[in-house]
Coordinates of C-alpha atoms in Angstrom, one line a residue:
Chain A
X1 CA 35.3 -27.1 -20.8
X2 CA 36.3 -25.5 -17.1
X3 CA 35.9 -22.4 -19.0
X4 CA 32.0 -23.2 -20.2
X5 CA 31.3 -24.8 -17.1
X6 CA 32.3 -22.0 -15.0
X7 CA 30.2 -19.5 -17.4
X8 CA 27.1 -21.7 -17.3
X9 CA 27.4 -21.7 -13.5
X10 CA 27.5 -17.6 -13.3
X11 CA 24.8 -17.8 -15.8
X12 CA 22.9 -20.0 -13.3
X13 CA 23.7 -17.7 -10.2
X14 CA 22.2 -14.8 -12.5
X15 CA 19.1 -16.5 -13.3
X16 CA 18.3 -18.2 -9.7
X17 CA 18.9 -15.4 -7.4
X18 CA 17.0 -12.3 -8.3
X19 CA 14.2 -14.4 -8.7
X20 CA 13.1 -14.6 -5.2
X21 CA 12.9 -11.9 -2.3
X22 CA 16.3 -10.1 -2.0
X23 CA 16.6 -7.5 0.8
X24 CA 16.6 -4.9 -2.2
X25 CA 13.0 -5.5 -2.3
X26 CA 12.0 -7.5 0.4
X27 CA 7.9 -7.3 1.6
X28 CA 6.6 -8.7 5.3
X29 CA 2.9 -7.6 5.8
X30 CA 0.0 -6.1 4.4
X31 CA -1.2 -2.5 4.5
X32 CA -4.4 -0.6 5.0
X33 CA -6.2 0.4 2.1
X34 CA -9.9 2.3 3.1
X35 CA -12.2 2.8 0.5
X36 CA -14.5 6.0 1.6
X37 CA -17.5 7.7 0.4
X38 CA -18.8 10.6 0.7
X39 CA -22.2 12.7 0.1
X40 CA -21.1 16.2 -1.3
X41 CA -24.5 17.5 -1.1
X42 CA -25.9 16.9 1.9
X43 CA -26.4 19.8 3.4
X44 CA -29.1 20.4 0.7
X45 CA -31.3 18.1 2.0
X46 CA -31.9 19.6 5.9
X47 CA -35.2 17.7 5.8
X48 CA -33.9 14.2 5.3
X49 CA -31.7 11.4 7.2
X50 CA -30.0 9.6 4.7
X51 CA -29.5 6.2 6.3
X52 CA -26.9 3.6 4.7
X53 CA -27.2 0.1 5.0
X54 CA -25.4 -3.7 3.2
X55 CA -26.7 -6.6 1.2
X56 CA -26.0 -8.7 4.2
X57 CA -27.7 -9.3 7.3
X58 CA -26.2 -8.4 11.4
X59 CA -22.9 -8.1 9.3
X60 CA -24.4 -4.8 7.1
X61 CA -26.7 -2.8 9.7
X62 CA -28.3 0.1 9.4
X63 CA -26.5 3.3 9.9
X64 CA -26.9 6.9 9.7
X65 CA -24.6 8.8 7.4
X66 CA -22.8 11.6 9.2
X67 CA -23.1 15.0 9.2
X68 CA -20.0 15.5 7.3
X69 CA -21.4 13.0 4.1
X70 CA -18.9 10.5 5.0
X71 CA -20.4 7.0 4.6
X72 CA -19.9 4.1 7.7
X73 CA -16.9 2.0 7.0
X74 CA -18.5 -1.4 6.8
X75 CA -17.0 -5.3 5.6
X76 CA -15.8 -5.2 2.2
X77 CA -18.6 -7.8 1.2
X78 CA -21.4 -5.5 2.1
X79 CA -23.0 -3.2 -1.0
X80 CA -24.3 -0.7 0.7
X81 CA -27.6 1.2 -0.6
X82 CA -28.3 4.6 0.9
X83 CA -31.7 5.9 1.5
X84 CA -33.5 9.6 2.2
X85 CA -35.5 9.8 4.5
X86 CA -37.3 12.5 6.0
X87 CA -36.8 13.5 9.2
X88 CA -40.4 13.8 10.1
X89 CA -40.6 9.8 9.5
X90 CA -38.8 9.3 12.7
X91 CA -38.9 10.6 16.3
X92 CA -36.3 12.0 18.0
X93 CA -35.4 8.8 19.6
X94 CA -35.5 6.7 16.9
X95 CA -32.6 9.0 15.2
X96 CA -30.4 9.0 18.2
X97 CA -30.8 5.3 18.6
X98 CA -30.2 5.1 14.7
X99 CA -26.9 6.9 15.1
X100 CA -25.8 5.3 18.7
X101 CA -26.9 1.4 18.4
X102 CA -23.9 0.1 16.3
X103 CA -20.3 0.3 16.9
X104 CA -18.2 2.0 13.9
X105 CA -16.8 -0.4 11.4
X106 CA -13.6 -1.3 13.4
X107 CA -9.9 -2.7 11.7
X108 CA -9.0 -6.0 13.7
X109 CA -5.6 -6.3 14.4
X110 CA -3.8 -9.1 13.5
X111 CA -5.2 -11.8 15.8
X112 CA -7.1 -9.4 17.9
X113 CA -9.5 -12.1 18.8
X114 CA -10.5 -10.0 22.2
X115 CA -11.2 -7.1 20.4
X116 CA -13.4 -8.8 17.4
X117 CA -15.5 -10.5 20.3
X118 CA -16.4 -7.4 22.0
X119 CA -17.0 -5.6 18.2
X120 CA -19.4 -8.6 17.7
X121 CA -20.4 -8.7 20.9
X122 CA -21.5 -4.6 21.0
X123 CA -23.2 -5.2 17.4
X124 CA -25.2 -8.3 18.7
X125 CA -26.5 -6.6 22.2
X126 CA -27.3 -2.7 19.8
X127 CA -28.6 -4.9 17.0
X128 CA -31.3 -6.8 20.0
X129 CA -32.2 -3.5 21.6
X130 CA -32.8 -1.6 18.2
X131 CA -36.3 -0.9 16.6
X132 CA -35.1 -2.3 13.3
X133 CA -34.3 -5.5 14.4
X134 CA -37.3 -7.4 13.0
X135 CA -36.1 -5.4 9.4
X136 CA -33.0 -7.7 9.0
X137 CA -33.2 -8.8 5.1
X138 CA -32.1 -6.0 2.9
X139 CA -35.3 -6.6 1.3
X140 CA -37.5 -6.2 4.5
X141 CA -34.7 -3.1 5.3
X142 CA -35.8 -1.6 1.7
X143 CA -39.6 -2.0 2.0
X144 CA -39.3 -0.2 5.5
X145 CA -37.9 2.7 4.4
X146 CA -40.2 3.6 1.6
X147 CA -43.4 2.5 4.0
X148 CA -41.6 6.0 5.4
X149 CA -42.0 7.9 2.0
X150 CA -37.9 7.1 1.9
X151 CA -35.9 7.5 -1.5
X152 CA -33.3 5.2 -2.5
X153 CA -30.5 7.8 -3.6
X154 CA -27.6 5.1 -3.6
X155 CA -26.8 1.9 -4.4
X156 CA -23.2 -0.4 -4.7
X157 CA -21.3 1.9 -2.9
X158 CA -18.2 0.4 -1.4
X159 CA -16.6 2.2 2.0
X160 CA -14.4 -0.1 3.8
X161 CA -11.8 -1.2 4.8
X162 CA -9.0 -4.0 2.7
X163 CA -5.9 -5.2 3.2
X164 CA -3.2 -4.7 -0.2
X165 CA 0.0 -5.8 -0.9
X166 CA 3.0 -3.7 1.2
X167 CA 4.2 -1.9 -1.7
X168 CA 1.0 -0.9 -2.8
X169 CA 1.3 2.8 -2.0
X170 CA -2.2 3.2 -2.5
X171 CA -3.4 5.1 0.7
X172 CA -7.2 5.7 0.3
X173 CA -9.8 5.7 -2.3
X174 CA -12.4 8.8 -2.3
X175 CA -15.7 8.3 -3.8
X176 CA -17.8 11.4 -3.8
X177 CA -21.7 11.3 -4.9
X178 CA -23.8 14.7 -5.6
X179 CA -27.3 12.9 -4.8
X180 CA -30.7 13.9 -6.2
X181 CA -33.7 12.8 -5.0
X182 CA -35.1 11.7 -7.8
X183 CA -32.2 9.3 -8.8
X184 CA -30.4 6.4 -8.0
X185 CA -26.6 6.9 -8.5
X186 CA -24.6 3.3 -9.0
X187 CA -21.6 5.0 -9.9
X188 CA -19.9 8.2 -7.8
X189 CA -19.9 11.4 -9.9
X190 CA -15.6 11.7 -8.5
X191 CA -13.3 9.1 -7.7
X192 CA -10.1 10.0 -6.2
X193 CA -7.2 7.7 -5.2
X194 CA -4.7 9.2 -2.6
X195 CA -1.5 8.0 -2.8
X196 CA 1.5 7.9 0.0
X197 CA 3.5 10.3 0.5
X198 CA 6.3 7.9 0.5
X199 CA 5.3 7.3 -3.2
X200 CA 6.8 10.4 -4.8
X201 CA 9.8 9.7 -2.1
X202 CA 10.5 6.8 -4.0
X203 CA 10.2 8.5 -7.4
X204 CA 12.1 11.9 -6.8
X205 CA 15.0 10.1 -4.4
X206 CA 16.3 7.8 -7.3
X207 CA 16.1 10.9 -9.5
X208 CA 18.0 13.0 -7.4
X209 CA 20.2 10.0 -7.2
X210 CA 20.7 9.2 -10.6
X211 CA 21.1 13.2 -11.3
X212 CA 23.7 13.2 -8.9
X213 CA 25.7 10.0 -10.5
X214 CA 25.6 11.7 -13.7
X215 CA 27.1 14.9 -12.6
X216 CA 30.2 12.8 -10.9
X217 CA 30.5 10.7 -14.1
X218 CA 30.8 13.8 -16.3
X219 CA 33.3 15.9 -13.9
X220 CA 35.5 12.7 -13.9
X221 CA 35.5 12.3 -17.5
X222 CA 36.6 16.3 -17.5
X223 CA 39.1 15.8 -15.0
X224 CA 40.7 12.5 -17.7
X225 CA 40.4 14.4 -20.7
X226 CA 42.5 17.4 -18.8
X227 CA 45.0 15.4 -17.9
X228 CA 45.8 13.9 -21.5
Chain B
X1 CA 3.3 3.3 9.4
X2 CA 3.7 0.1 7.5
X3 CA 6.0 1.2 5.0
X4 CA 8.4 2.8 7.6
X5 CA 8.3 0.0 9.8
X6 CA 8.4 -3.2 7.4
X7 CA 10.5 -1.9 4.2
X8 CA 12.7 1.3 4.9
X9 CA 14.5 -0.3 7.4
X10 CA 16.1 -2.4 4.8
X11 CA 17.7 0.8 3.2
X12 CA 20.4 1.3 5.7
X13 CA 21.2 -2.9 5.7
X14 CA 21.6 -2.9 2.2
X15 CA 23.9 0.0 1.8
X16 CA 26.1 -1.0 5.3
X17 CA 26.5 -4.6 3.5
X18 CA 27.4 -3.3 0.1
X19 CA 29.5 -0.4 1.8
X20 CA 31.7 -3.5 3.4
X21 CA 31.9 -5.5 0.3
X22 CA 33.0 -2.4 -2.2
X23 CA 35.5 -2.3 0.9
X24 CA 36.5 -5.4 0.3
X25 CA 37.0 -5.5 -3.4
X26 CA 37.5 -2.1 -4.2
X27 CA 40.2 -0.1 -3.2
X28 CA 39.3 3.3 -2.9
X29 CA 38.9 5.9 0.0
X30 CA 36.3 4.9 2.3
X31 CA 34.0 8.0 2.0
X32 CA 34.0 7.6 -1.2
X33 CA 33.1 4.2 -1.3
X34 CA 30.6 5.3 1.0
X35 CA 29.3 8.0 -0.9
X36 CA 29.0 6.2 -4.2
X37 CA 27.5 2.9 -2.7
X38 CA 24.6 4.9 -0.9
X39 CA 23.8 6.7 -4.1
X40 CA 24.0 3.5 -6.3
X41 CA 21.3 2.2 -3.6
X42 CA 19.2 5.4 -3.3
X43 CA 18.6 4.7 -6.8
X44 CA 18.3 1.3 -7.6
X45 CA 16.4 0.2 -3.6
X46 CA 13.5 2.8 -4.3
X47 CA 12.9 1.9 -7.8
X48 CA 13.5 -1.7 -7.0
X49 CA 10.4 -1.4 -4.2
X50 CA 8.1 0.5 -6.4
X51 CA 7.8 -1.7 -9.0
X52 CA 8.6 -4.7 -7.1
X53 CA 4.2 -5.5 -7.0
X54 CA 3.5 -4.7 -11.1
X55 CA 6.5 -6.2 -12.4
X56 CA 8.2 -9.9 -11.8
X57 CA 11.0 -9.9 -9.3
X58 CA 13.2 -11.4 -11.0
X59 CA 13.2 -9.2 -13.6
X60 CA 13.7 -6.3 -10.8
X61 CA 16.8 -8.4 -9.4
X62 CA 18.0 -8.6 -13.3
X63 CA 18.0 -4.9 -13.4
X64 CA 19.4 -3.8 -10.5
X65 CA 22.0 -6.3 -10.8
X66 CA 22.6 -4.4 -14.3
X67 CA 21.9 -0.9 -12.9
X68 CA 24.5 -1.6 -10.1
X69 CA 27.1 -3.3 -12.8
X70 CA 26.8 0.2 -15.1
X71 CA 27.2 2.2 -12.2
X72 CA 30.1 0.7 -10.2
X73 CA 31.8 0.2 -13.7
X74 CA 31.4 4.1 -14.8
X75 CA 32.2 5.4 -11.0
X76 CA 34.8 3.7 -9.4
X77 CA 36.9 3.7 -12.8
X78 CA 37.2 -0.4 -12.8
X79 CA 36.9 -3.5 -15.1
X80 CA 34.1 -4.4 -16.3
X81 CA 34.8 -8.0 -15.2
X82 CA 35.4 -6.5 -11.7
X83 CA 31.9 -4.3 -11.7
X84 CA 30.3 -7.3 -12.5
X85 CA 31.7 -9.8 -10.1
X86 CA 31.2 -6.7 -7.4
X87 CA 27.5 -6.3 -8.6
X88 CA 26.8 -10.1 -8.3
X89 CA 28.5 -10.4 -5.1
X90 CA 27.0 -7.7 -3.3
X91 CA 23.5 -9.1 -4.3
X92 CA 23.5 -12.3 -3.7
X93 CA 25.2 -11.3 -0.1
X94 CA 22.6 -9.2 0.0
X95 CA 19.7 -11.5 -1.4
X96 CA 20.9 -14.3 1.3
X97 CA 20.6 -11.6 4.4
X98 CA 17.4 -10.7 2.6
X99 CA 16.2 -14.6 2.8
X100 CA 17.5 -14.9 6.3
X101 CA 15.5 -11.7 7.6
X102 CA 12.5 -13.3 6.0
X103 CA 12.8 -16.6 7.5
X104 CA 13.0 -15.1 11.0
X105 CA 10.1 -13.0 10.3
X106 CA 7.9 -15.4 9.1
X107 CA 8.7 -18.5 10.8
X108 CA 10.6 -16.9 13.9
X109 CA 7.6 -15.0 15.7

């Protein structure tokens, strides 16, 4: 009877504590995960402004895609639609106000409340003094862009910024579109995901690990069977 | 660098508690003891992280608990009885210091 009850007791101390956070694998906060995308092609179109804009209002402006292809980070709810335009649609100004008037996507830290004023704060104050203020549906943004013979190249593409689990050792996720004119693309033509570099730490360290284990085990057992 | 800052840091704990209970139980030259525990960790800690967000804790803590008993059993030359009392120790010591961290991390700040 001591005997069973001391058995069911270890078996209860097996079954209780790995089930919750040990320090072998113990987790405290969130990490960055940014979903980016990019236009490959560009370059090919030296006549247009691709402008990139979300399915939401203030929250979703209008942006102009950089030089490089790489898409504005924006809120992870907006579905961003990407248009060509051409150049000739707009003046000068208009471009430069286009690429100055809203503040980069920003993270907010933690309870950064400061910070996430004055990023709502800049958006507000751009978003009043732009000309595309009275275009603030995505419907009314649509219809203004192809009153100025603009294409709609792109549409549900993600690029932003989420928050995943800690040992999530997904790093950033690459979406690369080729566009054409005369299409719209829904889905990107490459998807990457870029892992940390920590990640194949924690594969080739146990490895190495284990490897090394092994070796010992084996020269020991040598070093036994010798000795008989 | 989140990973540096909120996971690694738990590498070195883990193997300086281990390292003092193998001390403790085990008789065996102290580099050694050393040696073997920080292996035993470098194997089963990594692993135990990686997989710890697709699979269920407690069947992580289940295998390293195994992982550790096979290993201290096969390298220090001991009982099984003893590999496993050893094994169960040094996790639950380390599963309470693990809890504690957590509680002051979470409820401290």
């Amino acid at each position: 009877m001591k005997r069973g009850g001391r058995g069911l007791a270890l078996i209860l101390i097996m079954i209780v504590f790995p089930s919750v956070n040990a320090l072998d694998y113990m987790s405290t906060s969130y990490n960055d995960l940014f979903t980016e995308s990019y236009i490959t092609n560009i370059n090919d179109f030296p006549d247009y402004i691709f402008v990139s804009f979300g399915q939401g209002g203030i929250g979703c402006p209008i942006r102009v895609v950089g030089d490089a292809g790489k898409v504005s980070l924006y809120g992870s709810l907006c579905e961003i639609t990407v248009y060509a335009v051409p150049k000739s649609s707009f003046s000068a100004s208009q471009i430069n106000e286009l690429k100055s008037y809203f503040p980069e996507y920003r993270k907010i830290e933690g309870w950064d409340f400061e910070g996430l004023r004055d990023f709502v704060d800049k958006m507000k104050s751009g978003y009043n003094n732009s000309f595309v203020k009275e275009y603030e549906s995505p419907k009314q943004r649509e219809e203004y862009f192809e009153s100025l013979s603009g294409k709609k190249v792109i549409e549900n593409l993600e690029s932003h910024h989420t928050l995943i689990q800690p040992m999530d050792f997904t790093l950033k996720e690459k979406r690369e579109y080729a566009v054409d004119l005369n299409q719209v693309k829904e889905v990107p033509d490459k998807e990457r995901t870029i892992m940390h570099a920590l990640f194949y730490a924690y594969i080739f360290v146990p490895i190495i690990a284990l490897g090394a284990m092994i070796l010992i085990i084996i020269k020991k057992k040598k070093i036994k069977r010798k000795k008989k | 660098m989140n990973f540096l800052a909120y996971t690694l840091w738990s590498l070195p704990i883990t193997i300086g508690i281990e390292f003092l209970i193998y001390m403790g139980l085990i008789k065996q030259r102290k580099l050694k003891l050393l040696l073997y525990c920080s292996l035993i960790n470098l194997f089963t800690w990594p692993l135990a992280n990686l997989f710890v967000e697709t699979i269920s804790s407690f069947l992580i803590g289940s295998l390293v608990f195994v992982c550790e008993t096979i290993l201290i059993f096969y390298l220090f030359d001991i009982k099984l009885k003893k590999s496993l009392l050893i094994s169960l120790v040094a996790n639950l010591i380390t599963f309470i210091v693990g809890s504690i961290i957590l509680f002051f991390f979470y409820y401290g700040s």
